[in-house]
């Protein structure tokens, strides 16, 4: 394997595990990154004017795409769909933060993971 292959694996693991952590391990944990004054993911979606059902749909998509991204370490054909899908959903996160006039720093994690996902996509082409 070449250096670029190791870089791709590292980026995929960072993004995949981070998304799984947010949605499966810490969905009820209060963090500085949550939109508005929300303390949980469900509350954050309420701040955005979105339903609990929509929260679960987005969560399902993000978790599924994160798992596919991790699986793409072994099955490269999964890379583009998972990384571009996550980048798209993360762009939605940034848009929602902007719509509720959150401070810019709250969008930083989504922005960082978009950059990482687009880097993965670029290096895969």
XYZ file of N, CA and C in Angstrom:
375
model
N 0.829 -1.189 0.000
C 0.000 0.000 0.000
C 0.869 1.246 0.000
N 0.342 2.273 -0.635
C 1.039 3.548 -0.694
C 0.563 4.467 0.430
N 1.283 5.548 0.629
C 0.953 6.510 1.681
C -0.487 7.017 1.535
N -0.899 7.293 0.316
C -2.248 7.816 0.080
C -3.316 6.839 0.569
N -3.047 5.549 0.446
C -3.994 4.538 0.923
C -4.154 4.615 2.440
N -3.057 4.845 3.126
C -3.106 4.984 4.584
C -3.847 6.268 4.986
N -3.609 7.331 4.251
C -4.302 8.597 4.516
C -5.805 8.401 4.349
N -6.217 7.725 3.282
C -7.640 7.458 3.053
C -8.247 6.640 4.187
N -7.550 5.626 4.616
C -8.053 4.789 5.710
C -8.217 5.624 6.977
N -7.221 6.433 7.288
C -7.279 7.270 8.493
C -8.460 8.234 8.422
N -8.629 8.893 7.276
C -9.744 9.826 7.122
C -11.084 9.115 7.238
N -11.212 7.950 6.619
C -12.463 7.194 6.680
C -12.786 6.773 8.116
N -11.781 6.349 8.850
C -11.995 5.937 10.243
C -12.396 7.142 11.098
N -11.706 8.257 10.929
C -12.034 9.457 11.715
C -13.470 9.887 11.452
N -13.849 9.997 10.194
C -15.199 10.456 9.849
C -16.235 9.429 10.298
N -16.021 8.173 9.941
C -16.998 7.127 10.263
C -17.245 6.984 11.755
N -16.178 6.882 12.521
C -16.308 6.717 13.973
C -16.907 7.973 14.608
N -16.530 9.138 14.130
C -17.065 10.385 14.688
C -18.567 10.489 14.479
N -19.041 10.169 13.282
C -20.483 10.220 13.005
C -21.214 9.199 13.882
N -20.680 7.989 13.974
C -21.305 6.968 14.822
C -21.324 7.405 16.282
N -20.258 8.045 16.721
C -20.184 8.535 18.101
C -21.293 9.555 18.375
N -21.462 10.512 17.477
C -22.471 11.560 17.671
C -23.874 10.968 17.725
N -24.164 10.047 16.816
C -25.539 9.562 16.685
C -25.875 8.357 17.555
N -24.877 7.541 17.910
C -25.172 6.332 18.680
C -24.723 6.391 20.135
N -23.661 7.106 20.414
C -23.116 7.130 21.772
C -23.490 8.412 22.515
N -23.515 9.545 21.814
C -23.730 10.821 22.500
C -24.968 11.601 22.036
N -26.030 10.954 21.580
C -27.170 11.754 21.100
C -27.867 12.543 22.208
N -27.697 12.119 23.451
C -28.350 12.816 24.566
C -27.375 13.672 25.365
N -26.149 13.766 24.892
C -25.129 14.538 25.600
C -25.164 15.991 25.139
N -25.112 16.890 26.095
C -25.061 18.312 25.794
C -23.652 18.679 25.342
N -23.543 19.323 24.184
C -22.241 19.783 23.698
C -22.367 21.232 23.229
N -21.248 21.884 23.068
C -21.248 23.276 22.599
C -21.638 23.368 21.123
N -21.672 22.259 20.433
C -21.939 22.261 18.988
C -23.430 22.194 18.660
N -24.277 21.877 19.611
C -25.711 21.725 19.352
C -26.335 23.062 18.944
N -27.299 22.979 18.044
C -27.987 24.174 17.567
C -28.824 24.833 18.647
N -28.864 26.156 18.618
C -29.642 26.900 19.603
C -29.196 26.575 21.011
N -30.185 26.342 21.891
C -29.895 25.971 23.278
C -30.177 24.492 23.526
N -30.212 23.697 22.463
C -30.541 22.283 22.579
C -29.479 21.531 23.377
N -29.939 20.520 24.109
C -29.017 19.683 24.873
C -28.949 18.261 24.329
N -29.860 17.911 23.408
C -29.856 16.581 22.780
C -30.059 16.747 21.275
N -29.838 15.684 20.534
C -30.058 15.745 19.086
C -31.522 16.014 18.774
N -32.431 15.347 19.468
C -33.862 15.560 19.205
C -34.236 17.021 19.469
N -33.748 17.592 20.573
C -34.013 19.005 20.860
C -33.419 19.902 19.782
N -32.246 19.530 19.284
C -31.599 20.316 18.239
C -32.478 20.376 16.982
N -33.066 19.257 16.617
C -33.946 19.239 15.453
C -35.190 20.089 15.699
N -35.663 20.114 16.937
C -36.804 20.977 17.280
C -36.431 22.449 17.110
N -35.197 22.805 17.520
C -34.715 24.175 17.333
C -34.790 24.559 15.861
N -34.482 23.607 14.990
C -34.498 23.854 13.549
C -35.910 23.802 12.964
N -36.899 23.490 13.791
C -38.267 23.390 13.302
C -38.552 22.072 12.610
N -37.749 21.070 12.923
C -37.887 19.753 12.296
C -38.434 18.745 13.306
N -39.121 17.739 12.804
C -39.780 16.760 13.670
C -38.806 15.715 14.214
N -39.283 15.038 15.245
C -38.535 13.934 15.837
C -38.352 12.820 14.794
N -39.382 12.586 13.987
C -39.301 11.574 12.934
C -38.199 11.925 11.943
N -38.130 13.203 11.551
C -37.092 13.631 10.615
C -35.711 13.445 11.235
N -35.598 13.706 12.527
C -34.336 13.480 13.238
C -33.908 12.024 13.099
N -34.856 11.112 13.291
C -34.535 9.684 13.190
C -34.196 9.282 11.761
N -34.839 9.891 10.785
C -34.524 9.593 9.382
C -33.094 10.051 9.070
N -32.765 11.272 9.453
C -31.409 11.783 9.221
C -30.390 10.945 9.983
N -30.715 10.592 11.214
C -29.818 9.745 12.003
C -29.583 8.404 11.332
N -30.648 7.794 10.834
C -30.524 6.521 10.135
C -29.618 6.671 8.912
N -29.827 7.731 8.147
C -29.003 7.959 6.950
C -27.536 8.194 7.315
N -27.293 9.017 8.322
C -25.904 9.306 8.711
C -25.210 8.058 9.256
N -25.898 7.306 10.098
C -25.306 6.073 10.640
C -25.051 5.073 9.513
N -26.008 4.909 8.630
C -25.853 3.976 7.509
C -24.680 4.378 6.619
N -24.603 5.670 6.288
C -23.510 6.132 5.432
C -22.162 6.038 6.147
N -22.141 6.266 7.453
C -20.887 6.122 8.214
C -20.421 4.671 8.209
N -21.354 3.742 8.357
C -21.006 2.312 8.302
C -20.501 1.953 6.908
N -21.172 2.463 5.882
C -20.710 2.212 4.506
C -19.319 2.801 4.281
N -19.073 3.983 4.848
C -17.749 4.590 4.708
C -16.679 3.714 5.353
N -16.969 3.177 6.523
C -16.020 2.270 7.166
C -15.854 0.989 6.344
N -16.956 0.485 5.807
C -16.885 -0.718 4.963
C -16.098 -0.452 3.682
N -16.069 0.812 3.250
C -15.356 1.144 2.017
C -13.841 0.989 2.151
N -13.361 0.824 3.374
C -11.941 0.522 3.566
C -11.622 -0.807 2.882
N -12.540 -1.738 2.961
C -12.387 -3.053 2.328
C -13.008 -3.082 0.927
N -14.168 -2.424 0.783
C -14.917 -2.449 -0.477
C -14.940 -1.045 -1.074
N -13.924 -0.718 -1.865
C -13.725 0.643 -2.370
C -14.910 1.202 -3.145
N -15.722 0.343 -3.735
C -16.852 0.835 -4.534
C -17.879 1.584 -3.679
N -17.827 1.420 -2.379
C -18.755 2.116 -1.476
C -18.304 3.531 -1.130
N -17.082 3.881 -1.509
C -16.496 5.145 -1.055
C -17.271 6.360 -1.509
N -17.492 6.516 -2.799
C -18.100 7.757 -3.288
C -19.518 7.961 -2.788
N -20.333 6.927 -2.799
C -21.715 7.087 -2.342
C -21.757 7.462 -0.866
N -20.901 6.840 -0.059
C -20.921 7.123 1.381
C -20.348 8.502 1.693
N -19.245 8.841 1.085
C -18.593 10.110 1.416
C -19.363 11.303 0.853
N -19.896 11.183 -0.354
C -20.672 12.290 -0.916
C -22.040 12.403 -0.245
N -22.609 11.270 0.148
C -23.865 11.295 0.897
C -23.698 11.996 2.229
N -22.623 11.661 2.944
C -22.358 12.332 4.225
C -22.084 13.816 4.027
N -21.313 14.168 3.004
C -21.020 15.581 2.746
C -22.314 16.362 2.494
N -23.242 15.752 1.777
C -24.524 16.400 1.490
C -25.326 16.617 2.773
N -25.414 15.584 3.605
C -26.152 15.717 4.863
C -25.489 16.738 5.792
N -24.171 16.765 5.795
C -23.455 17.720 6.634
C -23.653 19.153 6.143
N -23.798 19.318 4.832
C -24.107 20.649 4.303
C -25.475 21.091 4.827
N -26.399 20.148 4.916
C -27.703 20.451 5.508
C -27.570 20.910 6.941
N -26.652 20.309 7.682
C -26.403 20.728 9.072
C -25.957 22.182 9.134
N -25.049 22.540 8.267
C -24.547 23.920 8.248
C -25.670 24.886 7.896
N -26.462 24.528 6.905
C -27.581 25.384 6.497
C -28.545 25.598 7.665
N -28.840 24.525 8.399
C -29.761 24.660 9.536
C -29.169 25.558 10.613
N -27.878 25.425 10.896
C -27.240 26.317 11.870
C -27.375 27.774 11.431
N -27.164 28.025 10.151
C -27.258 29.393 9.640
C -28.691 29.919 9.713
N -29.652 29.055 9.412
C -31.060 29.481 9.425
C -31.551 29.902 10.806
N -30.985 29.306 11.856
C -31.406 29.685 13.216
C -30.426 30.673 13.851
N -29.552 31.224 13.017
C -28.593 32.246 13.463
C -27.672 31.783 14.582
N -27.265 30.518 14.515
C -26.268 30.030 15.462
C -24.945 30.741 15.217
N -24.133 30.788 16.243
C -22.776 31.302 16.076
C -22.031 30.376 15.118
N -21.130 30.938 14.336
C -20.448 30.169 13.292
C -19.689 28.962 13.829
N -19.150 29.064 15.035
C -18.361 27.950 15.561
C -19.185 26.664 15.678
N -20.514 26.781 15.808
C -21.349 25.590 15.934
C -21.378 24.787 14.634
N -21.052 25.420 13.530
C -21.007 24.736 12.238
C -19.638 24.125 11.957
N -18.664 24.411 12.809
C -17.303 23.952 12.538
C -17.179 22.439 12.353
N -17.755 21.610 13.239
C -17.596 20.158 13.026
C -18.150 19.703 11.675
N -19.321 20.203 11.298
C -19.901 19.817 10.010
C -18.990 20.272 8.871
N -18.483 21.498 8.957
C -17.579 22.009 7.930
C -16.320 21.139 7.831
N -15.733 20.830 8.968
C -14.522 20.002 8.988
C -14.773 18.640 8.347
N -15.909 18.017 8.675
C -16.200 16.697 8.119
C -16.592 16.763 6.650
N -17.145 17.880 6.196
C -17.365 18.050 4.752
C -16.023 18.074 4.042
N -15.084 18.849 4.571
C -13.748 18.924 3.971
C -13.108 17.538 3.933
N -13.217 16.796 5.020
C -12.637 15.454 5.066
C -13.308 14.531 4.048
N -14.641 14.605 3.964
C -15.363 13.767 3.010
C -15.006 14.117 1.568
N -14.916 15.391 1.271
C -14.558 15.792 -0.089
C -13.110 15.430 -0.410
N -12.255 15.462 0.590
C -10.868 15.019 0.401
C -10.834 13.525 0.082
N -11.616 12.739 0.809
C -11.703 11.310 0.540
C -12.200 11.090 -0.888
N -13.256 11.785 -1.280
C -13.812 11.629 -2.625
C -12.763 11.995 -3.671
N -12.077 13.110 -3.474
C -11.058 13.565 -4.441
C -9.927 12.551 -4.557
N -9.443 12.075 -3.430
C -8.311 11.130 -3.453
C -8.703 9.774 -4.017
N -10.004 9.487 -4.020
C -10.496 8.207 -4.528
C -10.621 8.216 -6.052
N -10.847 9.407 -6.612
C -11.037 9.502 -8.076
C -9.765 9.206 -8.837
